[in-house]
Coordinates of C-alpha atoms (C1' of nucleotides) in Angstrom, one line a residue:
Chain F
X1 CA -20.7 -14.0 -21.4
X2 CA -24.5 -14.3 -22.2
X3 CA -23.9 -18.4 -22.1
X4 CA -22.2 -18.0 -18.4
X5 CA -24.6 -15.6 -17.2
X6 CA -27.5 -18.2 -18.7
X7 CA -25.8 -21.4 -16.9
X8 CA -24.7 -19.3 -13.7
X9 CA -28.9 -19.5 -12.8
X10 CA -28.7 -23.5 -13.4
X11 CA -28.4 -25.5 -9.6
X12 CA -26.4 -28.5 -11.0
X13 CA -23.5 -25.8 -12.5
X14 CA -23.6 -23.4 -9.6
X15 CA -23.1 -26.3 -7.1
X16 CA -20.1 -27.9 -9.1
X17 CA -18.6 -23.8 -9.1
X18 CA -19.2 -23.7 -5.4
X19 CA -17.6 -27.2 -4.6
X20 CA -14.3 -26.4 -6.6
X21 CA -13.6 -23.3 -4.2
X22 CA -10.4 -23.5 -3.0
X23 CA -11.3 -24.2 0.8
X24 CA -13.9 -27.1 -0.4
X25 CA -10.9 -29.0 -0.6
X26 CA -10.2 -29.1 2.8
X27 CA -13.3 -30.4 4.0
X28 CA -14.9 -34.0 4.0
X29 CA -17.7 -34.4 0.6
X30 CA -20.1 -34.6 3.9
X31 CA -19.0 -31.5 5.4
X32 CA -19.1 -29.8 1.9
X33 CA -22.7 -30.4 1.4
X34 CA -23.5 -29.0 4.8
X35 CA -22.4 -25.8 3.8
X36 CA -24.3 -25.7 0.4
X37 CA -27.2 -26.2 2.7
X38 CA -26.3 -23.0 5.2
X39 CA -24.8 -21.1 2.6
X40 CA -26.9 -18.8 1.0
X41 CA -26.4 -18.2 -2.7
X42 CA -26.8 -14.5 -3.3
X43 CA -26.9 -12.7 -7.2
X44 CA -25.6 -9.3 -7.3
X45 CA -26.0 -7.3 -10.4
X46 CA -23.2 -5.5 -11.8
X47 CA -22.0 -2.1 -9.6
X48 CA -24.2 -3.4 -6.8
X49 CA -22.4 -3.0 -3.8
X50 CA -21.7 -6.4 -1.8
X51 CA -20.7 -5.3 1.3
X52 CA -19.8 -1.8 2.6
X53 CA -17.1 -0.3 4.8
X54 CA -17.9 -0.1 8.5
X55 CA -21.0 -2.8 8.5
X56 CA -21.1 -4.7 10.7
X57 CA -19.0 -7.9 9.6
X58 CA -21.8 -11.0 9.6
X59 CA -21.0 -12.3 6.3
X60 CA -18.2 -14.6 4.8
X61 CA -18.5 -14.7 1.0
X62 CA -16.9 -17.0 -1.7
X63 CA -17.6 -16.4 -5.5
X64 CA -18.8 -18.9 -7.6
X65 CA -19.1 -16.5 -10.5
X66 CA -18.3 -13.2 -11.8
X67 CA -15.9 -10.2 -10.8
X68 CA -15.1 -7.5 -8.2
X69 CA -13.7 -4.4 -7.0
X70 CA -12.4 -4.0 -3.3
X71 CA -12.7 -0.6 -2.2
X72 CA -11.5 1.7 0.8
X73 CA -13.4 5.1 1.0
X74 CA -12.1 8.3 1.8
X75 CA -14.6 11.3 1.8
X76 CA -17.6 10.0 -0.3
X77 CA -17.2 9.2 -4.0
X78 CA -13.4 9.5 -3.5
X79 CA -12.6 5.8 -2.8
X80 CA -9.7 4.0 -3.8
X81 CA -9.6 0.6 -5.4
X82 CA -7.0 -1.9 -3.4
X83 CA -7.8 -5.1 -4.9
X84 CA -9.7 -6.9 -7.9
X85 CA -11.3 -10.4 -6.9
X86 CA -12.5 -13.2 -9.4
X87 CA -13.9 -16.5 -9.2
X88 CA -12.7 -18.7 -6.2
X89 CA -11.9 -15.9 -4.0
X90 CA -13.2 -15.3 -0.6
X91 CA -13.8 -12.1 1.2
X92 CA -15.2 -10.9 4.5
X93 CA -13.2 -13.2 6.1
X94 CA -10.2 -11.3 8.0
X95 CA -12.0 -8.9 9.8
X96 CA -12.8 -8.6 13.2
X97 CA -16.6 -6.4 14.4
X98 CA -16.7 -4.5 11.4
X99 CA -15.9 -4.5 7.4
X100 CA -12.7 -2.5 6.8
X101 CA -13.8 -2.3 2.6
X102 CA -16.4 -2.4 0.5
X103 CA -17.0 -4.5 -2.3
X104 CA -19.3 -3.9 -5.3
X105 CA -19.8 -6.1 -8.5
X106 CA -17.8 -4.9 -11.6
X107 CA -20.3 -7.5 -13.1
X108 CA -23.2 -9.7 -12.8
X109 CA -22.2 -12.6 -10.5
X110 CA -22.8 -15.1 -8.2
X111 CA -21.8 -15.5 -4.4
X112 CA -22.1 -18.1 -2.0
X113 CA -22.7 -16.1 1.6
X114 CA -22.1 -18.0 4.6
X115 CA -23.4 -16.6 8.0
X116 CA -20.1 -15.6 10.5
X117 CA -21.0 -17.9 13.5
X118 CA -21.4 -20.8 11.1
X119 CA -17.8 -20.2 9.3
X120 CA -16.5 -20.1 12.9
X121 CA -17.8 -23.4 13.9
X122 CA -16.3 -24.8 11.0
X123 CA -13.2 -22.8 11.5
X124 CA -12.7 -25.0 14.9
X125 CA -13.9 -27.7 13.8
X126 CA -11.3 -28.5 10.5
X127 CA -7.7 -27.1 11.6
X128 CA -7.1 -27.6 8.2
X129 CA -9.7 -24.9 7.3
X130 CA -8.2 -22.4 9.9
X131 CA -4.8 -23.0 8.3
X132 CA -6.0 -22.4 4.9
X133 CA -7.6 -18.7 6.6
X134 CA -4.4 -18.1 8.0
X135 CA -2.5 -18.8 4.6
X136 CA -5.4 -16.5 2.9
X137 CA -4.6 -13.7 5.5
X138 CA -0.8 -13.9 4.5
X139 CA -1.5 -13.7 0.8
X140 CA -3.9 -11.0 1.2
X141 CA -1.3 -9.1 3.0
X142 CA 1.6 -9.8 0.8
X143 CA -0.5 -8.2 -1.9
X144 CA -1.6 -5.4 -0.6
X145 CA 2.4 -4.8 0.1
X146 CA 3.3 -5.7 -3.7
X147 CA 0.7 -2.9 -4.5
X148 CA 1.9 -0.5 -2.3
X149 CA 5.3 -1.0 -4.5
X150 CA 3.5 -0.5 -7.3
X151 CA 1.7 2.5 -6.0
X152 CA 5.1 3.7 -4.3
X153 CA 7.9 3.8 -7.1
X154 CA 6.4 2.9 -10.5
X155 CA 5.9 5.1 -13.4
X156 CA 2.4 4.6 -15.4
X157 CA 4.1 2.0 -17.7
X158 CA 5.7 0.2 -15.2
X159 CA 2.2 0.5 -13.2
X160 CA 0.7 -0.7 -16.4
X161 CA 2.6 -3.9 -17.2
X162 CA 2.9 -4.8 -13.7
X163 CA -1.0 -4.9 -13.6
X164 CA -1.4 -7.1 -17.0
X165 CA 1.4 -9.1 -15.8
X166 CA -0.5 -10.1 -12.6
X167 CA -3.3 -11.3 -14.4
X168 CA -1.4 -13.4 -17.0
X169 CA 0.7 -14.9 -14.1
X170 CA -3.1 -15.6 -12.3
X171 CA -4.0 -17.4 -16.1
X172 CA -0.7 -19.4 -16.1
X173 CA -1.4 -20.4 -12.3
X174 CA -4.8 -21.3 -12.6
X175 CA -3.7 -23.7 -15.9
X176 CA -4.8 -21.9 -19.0
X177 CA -2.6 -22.2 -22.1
X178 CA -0.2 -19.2 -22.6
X179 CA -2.3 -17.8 -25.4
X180 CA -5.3 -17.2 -23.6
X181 CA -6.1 -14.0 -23.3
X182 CA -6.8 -11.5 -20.8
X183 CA -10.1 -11.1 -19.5
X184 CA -10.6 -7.2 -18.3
X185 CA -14.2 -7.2 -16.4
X186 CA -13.3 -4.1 -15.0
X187 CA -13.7 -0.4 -16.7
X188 CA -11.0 1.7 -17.8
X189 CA -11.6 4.1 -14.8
X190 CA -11.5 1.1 -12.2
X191 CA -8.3 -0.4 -13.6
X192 CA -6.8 3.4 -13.4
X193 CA -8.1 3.9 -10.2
X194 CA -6.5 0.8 -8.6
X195 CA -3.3 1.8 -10.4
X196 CA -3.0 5.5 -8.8
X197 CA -3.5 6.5 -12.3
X198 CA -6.4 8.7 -14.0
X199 CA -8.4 7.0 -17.0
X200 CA -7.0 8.8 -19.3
X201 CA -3.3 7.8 -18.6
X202 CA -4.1 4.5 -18.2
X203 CA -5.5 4.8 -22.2
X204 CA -2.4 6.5 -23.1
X205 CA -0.1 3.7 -21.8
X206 CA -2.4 0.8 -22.7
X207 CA -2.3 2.0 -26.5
X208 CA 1.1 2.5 -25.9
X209 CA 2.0 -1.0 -25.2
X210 CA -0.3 -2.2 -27.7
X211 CA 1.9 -0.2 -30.6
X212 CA 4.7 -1.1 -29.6
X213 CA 3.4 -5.1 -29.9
X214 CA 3.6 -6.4 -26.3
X215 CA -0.1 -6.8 -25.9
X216 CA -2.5 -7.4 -28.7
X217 CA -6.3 -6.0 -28.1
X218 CA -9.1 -8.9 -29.3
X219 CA -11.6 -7.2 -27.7
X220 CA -12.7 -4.2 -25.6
X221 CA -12.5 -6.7 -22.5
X222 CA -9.6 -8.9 -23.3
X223 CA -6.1 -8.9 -24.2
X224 CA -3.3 -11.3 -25.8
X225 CA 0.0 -10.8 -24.2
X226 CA 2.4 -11.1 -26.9
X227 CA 5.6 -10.4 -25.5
X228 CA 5.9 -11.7 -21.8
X229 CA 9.0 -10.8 -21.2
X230 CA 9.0 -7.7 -22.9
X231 CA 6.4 -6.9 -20.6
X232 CA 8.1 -8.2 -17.7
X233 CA 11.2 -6.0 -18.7
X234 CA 8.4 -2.8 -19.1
X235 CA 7.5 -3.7 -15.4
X236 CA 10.7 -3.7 -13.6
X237 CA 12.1 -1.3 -14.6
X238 CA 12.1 1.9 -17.2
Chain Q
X1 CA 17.9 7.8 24.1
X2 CA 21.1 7.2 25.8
X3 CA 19.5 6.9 29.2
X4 CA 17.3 4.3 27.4
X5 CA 20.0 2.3 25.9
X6 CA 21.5 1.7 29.1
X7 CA 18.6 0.8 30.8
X8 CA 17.6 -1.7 27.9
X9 CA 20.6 -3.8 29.1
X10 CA 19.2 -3.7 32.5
X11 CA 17.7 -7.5 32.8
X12 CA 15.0 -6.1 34.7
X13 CA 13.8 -3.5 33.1
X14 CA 13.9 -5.6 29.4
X15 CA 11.8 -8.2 31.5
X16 CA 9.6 -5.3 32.3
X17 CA 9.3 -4.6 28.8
X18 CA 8.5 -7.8 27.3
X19 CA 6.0 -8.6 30.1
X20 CA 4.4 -5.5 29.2
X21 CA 3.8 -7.1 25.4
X22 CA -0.1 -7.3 23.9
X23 CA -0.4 -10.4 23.7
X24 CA 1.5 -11.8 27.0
X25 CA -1.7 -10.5 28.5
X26 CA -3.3 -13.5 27.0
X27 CA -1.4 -15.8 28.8
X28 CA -1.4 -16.9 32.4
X29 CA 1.5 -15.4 34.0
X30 CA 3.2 -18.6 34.3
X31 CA 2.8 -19.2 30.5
X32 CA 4.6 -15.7 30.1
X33 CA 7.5 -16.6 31.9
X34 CA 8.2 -19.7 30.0
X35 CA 8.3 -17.8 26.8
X36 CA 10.5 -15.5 28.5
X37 CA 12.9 -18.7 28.5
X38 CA 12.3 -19.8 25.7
X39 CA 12.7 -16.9 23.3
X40 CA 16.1 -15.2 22.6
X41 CA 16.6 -11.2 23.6
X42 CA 18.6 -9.8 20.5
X43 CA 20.3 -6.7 20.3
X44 CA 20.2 -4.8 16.8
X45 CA 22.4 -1.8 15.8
X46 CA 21.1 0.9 13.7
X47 CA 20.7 0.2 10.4
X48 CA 21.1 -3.8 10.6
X49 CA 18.5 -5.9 8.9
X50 CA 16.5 -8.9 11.4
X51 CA 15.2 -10.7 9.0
X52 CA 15.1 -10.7 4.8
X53 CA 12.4 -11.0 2.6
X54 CA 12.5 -14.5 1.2
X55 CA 14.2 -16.2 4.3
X56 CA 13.5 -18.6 5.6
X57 CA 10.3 -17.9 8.4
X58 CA 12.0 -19.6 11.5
X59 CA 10.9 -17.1 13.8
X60 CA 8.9 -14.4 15.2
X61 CA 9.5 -10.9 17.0
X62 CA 8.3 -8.6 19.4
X63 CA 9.9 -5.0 20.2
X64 CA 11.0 -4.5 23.7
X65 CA 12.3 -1.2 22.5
X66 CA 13.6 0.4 19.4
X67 CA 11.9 1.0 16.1
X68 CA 12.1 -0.7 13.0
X69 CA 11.1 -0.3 9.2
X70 CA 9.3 -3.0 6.7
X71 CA 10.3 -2.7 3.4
X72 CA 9.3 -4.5 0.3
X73 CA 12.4 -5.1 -2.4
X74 CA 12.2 -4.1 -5.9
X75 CA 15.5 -4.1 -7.7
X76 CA 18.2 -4.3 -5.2
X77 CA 18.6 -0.9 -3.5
X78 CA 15.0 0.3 -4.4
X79 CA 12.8 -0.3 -1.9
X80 CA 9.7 0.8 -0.8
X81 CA 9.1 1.3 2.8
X82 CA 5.7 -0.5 3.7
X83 CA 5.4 0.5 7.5
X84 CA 7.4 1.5 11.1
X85 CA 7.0 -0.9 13.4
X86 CA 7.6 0.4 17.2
X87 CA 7.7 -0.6 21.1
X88 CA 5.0 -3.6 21.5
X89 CA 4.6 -4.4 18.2
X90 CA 5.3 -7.6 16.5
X91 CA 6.2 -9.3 13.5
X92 CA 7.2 -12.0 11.0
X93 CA 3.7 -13.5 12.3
X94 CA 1.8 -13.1 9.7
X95 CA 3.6 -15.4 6.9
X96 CA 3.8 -19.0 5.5
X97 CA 7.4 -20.5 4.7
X98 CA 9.3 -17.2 4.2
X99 CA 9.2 -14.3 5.3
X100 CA 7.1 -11.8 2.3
X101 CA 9.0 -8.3 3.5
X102 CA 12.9 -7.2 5.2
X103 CA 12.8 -5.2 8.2
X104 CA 15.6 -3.0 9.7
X105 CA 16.3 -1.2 12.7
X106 CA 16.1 2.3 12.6
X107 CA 17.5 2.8 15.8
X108 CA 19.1 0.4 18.5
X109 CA 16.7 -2.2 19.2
X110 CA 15.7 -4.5 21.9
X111 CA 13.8 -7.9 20.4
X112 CA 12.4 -10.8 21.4
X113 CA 13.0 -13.4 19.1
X114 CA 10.9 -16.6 19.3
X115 CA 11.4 -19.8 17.4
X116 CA 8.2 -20.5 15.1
X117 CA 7.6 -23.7 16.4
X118 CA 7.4 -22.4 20.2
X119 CA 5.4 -20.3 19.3
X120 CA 3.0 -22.3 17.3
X121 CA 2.8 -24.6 20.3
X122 CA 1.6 -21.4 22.5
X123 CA -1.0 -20.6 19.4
X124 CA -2.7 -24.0 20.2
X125 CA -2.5 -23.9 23.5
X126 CA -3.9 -20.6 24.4
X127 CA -7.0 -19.7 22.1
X128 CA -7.0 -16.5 23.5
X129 CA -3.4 -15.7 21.9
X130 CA -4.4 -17.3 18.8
X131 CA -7.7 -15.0 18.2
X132 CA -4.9 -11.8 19.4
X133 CA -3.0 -13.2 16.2
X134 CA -6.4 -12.6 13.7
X135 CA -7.2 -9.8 15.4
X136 CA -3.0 -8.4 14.4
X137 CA -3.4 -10.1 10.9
X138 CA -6.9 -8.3 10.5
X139 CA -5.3 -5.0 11.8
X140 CA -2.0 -5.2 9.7
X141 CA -4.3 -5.7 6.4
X142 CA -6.6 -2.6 7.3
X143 CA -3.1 -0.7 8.4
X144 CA -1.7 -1.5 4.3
X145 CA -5.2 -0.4 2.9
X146 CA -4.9 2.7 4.5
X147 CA -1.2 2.9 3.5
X148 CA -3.1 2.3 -0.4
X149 CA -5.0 5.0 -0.2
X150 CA -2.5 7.6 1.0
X151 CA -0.5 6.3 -2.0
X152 CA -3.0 6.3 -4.4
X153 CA -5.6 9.2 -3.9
X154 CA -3.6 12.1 -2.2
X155 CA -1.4 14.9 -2.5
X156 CA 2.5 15.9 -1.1
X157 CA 0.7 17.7 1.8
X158 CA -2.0 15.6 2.9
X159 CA 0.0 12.3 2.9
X160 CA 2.5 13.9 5.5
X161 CA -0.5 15.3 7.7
X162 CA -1.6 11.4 7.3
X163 CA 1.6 10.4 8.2
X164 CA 1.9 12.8 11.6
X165 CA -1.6 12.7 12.4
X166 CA -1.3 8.8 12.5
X167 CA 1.7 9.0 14.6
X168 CA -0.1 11.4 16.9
X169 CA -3.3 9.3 17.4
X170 CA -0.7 6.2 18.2
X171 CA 0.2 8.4 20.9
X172 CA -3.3 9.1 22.8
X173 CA -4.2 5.4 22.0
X174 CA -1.2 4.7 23.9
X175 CA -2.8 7.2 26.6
X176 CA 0.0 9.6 26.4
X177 CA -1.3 13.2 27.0
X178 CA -2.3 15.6 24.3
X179 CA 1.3 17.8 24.1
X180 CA 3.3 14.9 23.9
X181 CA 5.8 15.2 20.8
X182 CA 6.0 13.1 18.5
X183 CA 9.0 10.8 18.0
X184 CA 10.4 10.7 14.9
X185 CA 13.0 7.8 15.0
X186 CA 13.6 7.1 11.2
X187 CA 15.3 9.6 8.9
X188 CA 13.4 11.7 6.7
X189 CA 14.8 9.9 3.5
X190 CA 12.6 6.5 5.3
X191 CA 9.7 8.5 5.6
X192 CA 9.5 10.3 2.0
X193 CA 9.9 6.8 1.2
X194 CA 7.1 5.4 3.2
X195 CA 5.0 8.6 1.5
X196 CA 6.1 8.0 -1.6
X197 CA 7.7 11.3 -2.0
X198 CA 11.1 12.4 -2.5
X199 CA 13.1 13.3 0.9
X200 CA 13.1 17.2 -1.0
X201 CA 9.5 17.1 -1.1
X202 CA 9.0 16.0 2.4
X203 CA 11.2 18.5 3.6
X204 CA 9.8 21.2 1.8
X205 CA 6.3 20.1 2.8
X206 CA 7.4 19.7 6.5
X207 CA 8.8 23.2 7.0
X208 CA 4.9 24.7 5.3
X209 CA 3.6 23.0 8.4
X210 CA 5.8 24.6 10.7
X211 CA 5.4 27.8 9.2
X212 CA 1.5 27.6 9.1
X213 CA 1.4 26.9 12.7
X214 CA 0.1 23.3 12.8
X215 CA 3.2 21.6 14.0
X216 CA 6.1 22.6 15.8
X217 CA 9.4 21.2 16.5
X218 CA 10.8 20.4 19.2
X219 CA 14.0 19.0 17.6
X220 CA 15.4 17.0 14.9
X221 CA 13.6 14.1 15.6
X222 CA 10.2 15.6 17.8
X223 CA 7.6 17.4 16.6
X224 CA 4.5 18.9 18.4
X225 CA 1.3 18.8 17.1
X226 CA -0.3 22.3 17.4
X227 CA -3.9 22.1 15.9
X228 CA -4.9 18.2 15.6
X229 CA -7.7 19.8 14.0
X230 CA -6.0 21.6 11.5
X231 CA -3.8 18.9 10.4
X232 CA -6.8 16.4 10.2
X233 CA -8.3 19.0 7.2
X234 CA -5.1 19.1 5.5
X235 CA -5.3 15.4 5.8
X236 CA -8.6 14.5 4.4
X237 CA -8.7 17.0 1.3
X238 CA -7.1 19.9 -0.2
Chain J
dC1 C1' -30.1 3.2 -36.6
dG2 C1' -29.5 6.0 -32.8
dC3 C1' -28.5 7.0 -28.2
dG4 C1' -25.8 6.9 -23.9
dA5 C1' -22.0 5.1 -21.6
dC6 C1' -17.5 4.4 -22.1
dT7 C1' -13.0 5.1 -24.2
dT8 C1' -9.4 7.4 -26.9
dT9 C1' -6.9 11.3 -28.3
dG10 C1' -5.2 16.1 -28.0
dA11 C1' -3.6 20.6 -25.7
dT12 C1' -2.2 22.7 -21.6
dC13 C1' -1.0 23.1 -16.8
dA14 C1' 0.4 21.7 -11.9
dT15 C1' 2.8 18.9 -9.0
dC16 C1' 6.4 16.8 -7.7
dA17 C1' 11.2 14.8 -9.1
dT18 C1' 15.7 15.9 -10.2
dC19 C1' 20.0 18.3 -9.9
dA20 C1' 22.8 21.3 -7.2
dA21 C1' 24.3 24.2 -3.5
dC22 C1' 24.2 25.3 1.1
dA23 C1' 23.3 24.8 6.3
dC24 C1' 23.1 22.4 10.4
dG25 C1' 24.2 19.1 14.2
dC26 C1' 27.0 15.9 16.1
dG27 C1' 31.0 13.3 17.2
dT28 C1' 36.0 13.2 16.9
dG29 C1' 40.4 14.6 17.4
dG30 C1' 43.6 18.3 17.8
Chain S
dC1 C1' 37.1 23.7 24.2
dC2 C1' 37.1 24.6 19.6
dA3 C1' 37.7 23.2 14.7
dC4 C1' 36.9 20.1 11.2
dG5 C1' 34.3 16.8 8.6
dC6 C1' 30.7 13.7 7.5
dG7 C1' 26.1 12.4 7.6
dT8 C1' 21.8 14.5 7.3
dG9 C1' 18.5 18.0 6.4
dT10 C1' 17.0 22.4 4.0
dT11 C1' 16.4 25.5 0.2
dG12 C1' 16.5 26.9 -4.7
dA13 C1' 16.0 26.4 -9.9
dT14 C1' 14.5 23.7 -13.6
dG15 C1' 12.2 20.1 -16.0
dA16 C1' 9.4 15.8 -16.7
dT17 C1' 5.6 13.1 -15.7
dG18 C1' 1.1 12.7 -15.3
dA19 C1' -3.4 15.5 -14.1
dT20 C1' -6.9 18.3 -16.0
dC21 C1' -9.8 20.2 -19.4
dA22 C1' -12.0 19.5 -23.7
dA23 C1' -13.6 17.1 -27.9
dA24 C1' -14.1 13.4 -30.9
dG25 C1' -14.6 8.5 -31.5
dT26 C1' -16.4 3.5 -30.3
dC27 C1' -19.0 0.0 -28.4
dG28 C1' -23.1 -2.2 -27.1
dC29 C1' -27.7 -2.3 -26.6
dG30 C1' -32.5 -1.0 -27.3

DNA sequence: CGCGACTTTGATCATCATCAACACGCGTGG
DNA sequence: CCACGCGTGTTGATGATGATCAAAGTCGCG
């Protein structure tokens, strides 16, 4: 953590983050480097809020480093968490005047902001870049309707291993070997939160499933999955 | 109702309709009329399913008249209900390949199906109708995070003053005046569903309002709103 | 080593789900 | 036109799941 945090404030390492986002890939090396140049890498410290709710909407950010809550407010202090985002995501980007969430650090990271008018030029410019937003919007979408499922009909368990499945299915898709573990940036209360669940339920369950041998803790912030399919089986149904 | 259904087979007035769609505002009124020729009126029964999650996304809808629901699949015959979709709305837009969600008349429907390469072709054409589709995409996320937080954060009672009070600012939006009911196509077991409640709950909760005063019905399927006011404090906290 | 933030565990309680019976409305057929 | 029956909605009694309140235990950092 220490080491990433260290590197994160070296150029060479922050540029090589920023040209393996996702949407990088769609653009000429040329055109790349024209946004490293516009772009306007931004550090926020953890629980620093990013953007908030209702502002008006001048930003699109991509992170190079770090992790992320995305939350919707209801009366103040009572907000409720819809999404988690990690490295390689984008945000700020389907929205029309104004923010409809906000989005605070769950720790230190690193962000690439680029200025709204200059996204749009790009936007028209590479098709294949408005494609790729269009394909983000849909994604978004479909996950905010697989949470809705979860928050709809699941127990706590089921809420549970559906949540650490996602993440292990995220490790498997972005490469890393089966055995990697689980890396939990968030706190107890935010994981609970997005859940529908209080902190202390969540604790309940989580030691729950570690008992019974599905997960394995190695650390306060990370977890083995043991038993994939027993946790696939947890998540379904019960 | 039934002096509606026979009018929605009334060429005319379905023309009518569909002309009177968002986004055919966008286009030239030339441009309109082709679609009209190209796309296919379809008829739905109560109850029938348009289109499946996982199938195939070949093409895209918009309501002349009826209402539908969107539901997400779990294990087969648990679903959760993710959103009503009603006169002028659209959808399967928002999607690559297949289609992420089912949806299901809830009452006889009127729809106008277009094939998705059509209407891509019309997308490109008419930048005007493309930016209406962000703008949809943008609103249809902020719609589910809403949904999120009615899920996750409140009680019995304030997710079905949400629920009505929602419904009853879709109605001045539309401009209709202040006493206009509300219509209630869908059965109460789809919208305990939607709420994530049991249909006894609902029920139970539904008759407290009427006996407190707030809202008053009209009959099965129209309610009044009595004290917007009201109904907006039992939806914000309790 | 000690302090504060975070997490776990425990005991009790409230809300909502479940199970069950009853009522209503609507369409059909006598 | 009324009677019956089914689909749908309401009401009631009970119980389980998860929230709340409270206290003890860890972790990480100075």
């Amino acid at each position: 953590m220490r080491e990433v945090l260290i590197l994160a404030h070296n150029a060479a390492f922050l540029e090589d983050r920023i040209k393996a986002l996702p949407w990088s890939a769609a653009l000429t090396p040329a055109a790349a480097q024209a946004h490293l140049d516009i772009g306007e890498v931004r550090s926020v410290d953890r629980g620093e809020p990013v953007l908030r709710e209702g502002a008006s909407a001048d930003f699109v950010y991509s992170i190079a480093d770090g992790a992320l809550t995305v939350e919707k407010g209801r009366s103040a202090g009572d907000t409720q968490i819809v999404g988690f985002l990690f490295q390689g995501d984008m945000f700020g980007v389907v929205h029309d005047e104004r923010y409809s969430y906000s989005v605070r650090a769950t720790v230190p990271c690193e962000l690439l902001a680029l200025p709204r008018p200059a996204f749009e030029r790009i936007c028209e410019r590479y098709p294949s870049v408005q494609r790729a937003m269009l394909q983000m919007a849909s994604n978004e979408l479909a996950g905010a309707q697989d949470h809705l499922v979860i928050l709809g009909r699941k127990s706590a368990i089921e809420r549970v291993s559906s949540f650490l499945l996602m993440l292990s299915e995220r490790n498997s898709r972005l490469g890393y070997p089966a055995e990697t573990p689980i890396w939990l940036p968030m706190r107890r209360a935010d994981i609970a939160n997005y859940l529908g669940l209080t902190l202390e339920t969540f604790s309940r369950v989580f030691t729950d499933l570690k008992r019974r041998g599905v997960i394995q803790a190695q650390s306060m912030r990370h977890v083995r999955v043991r038993d994939v399919d027993g946790l696939r089986e947890l998540a379904e149904k019960c």
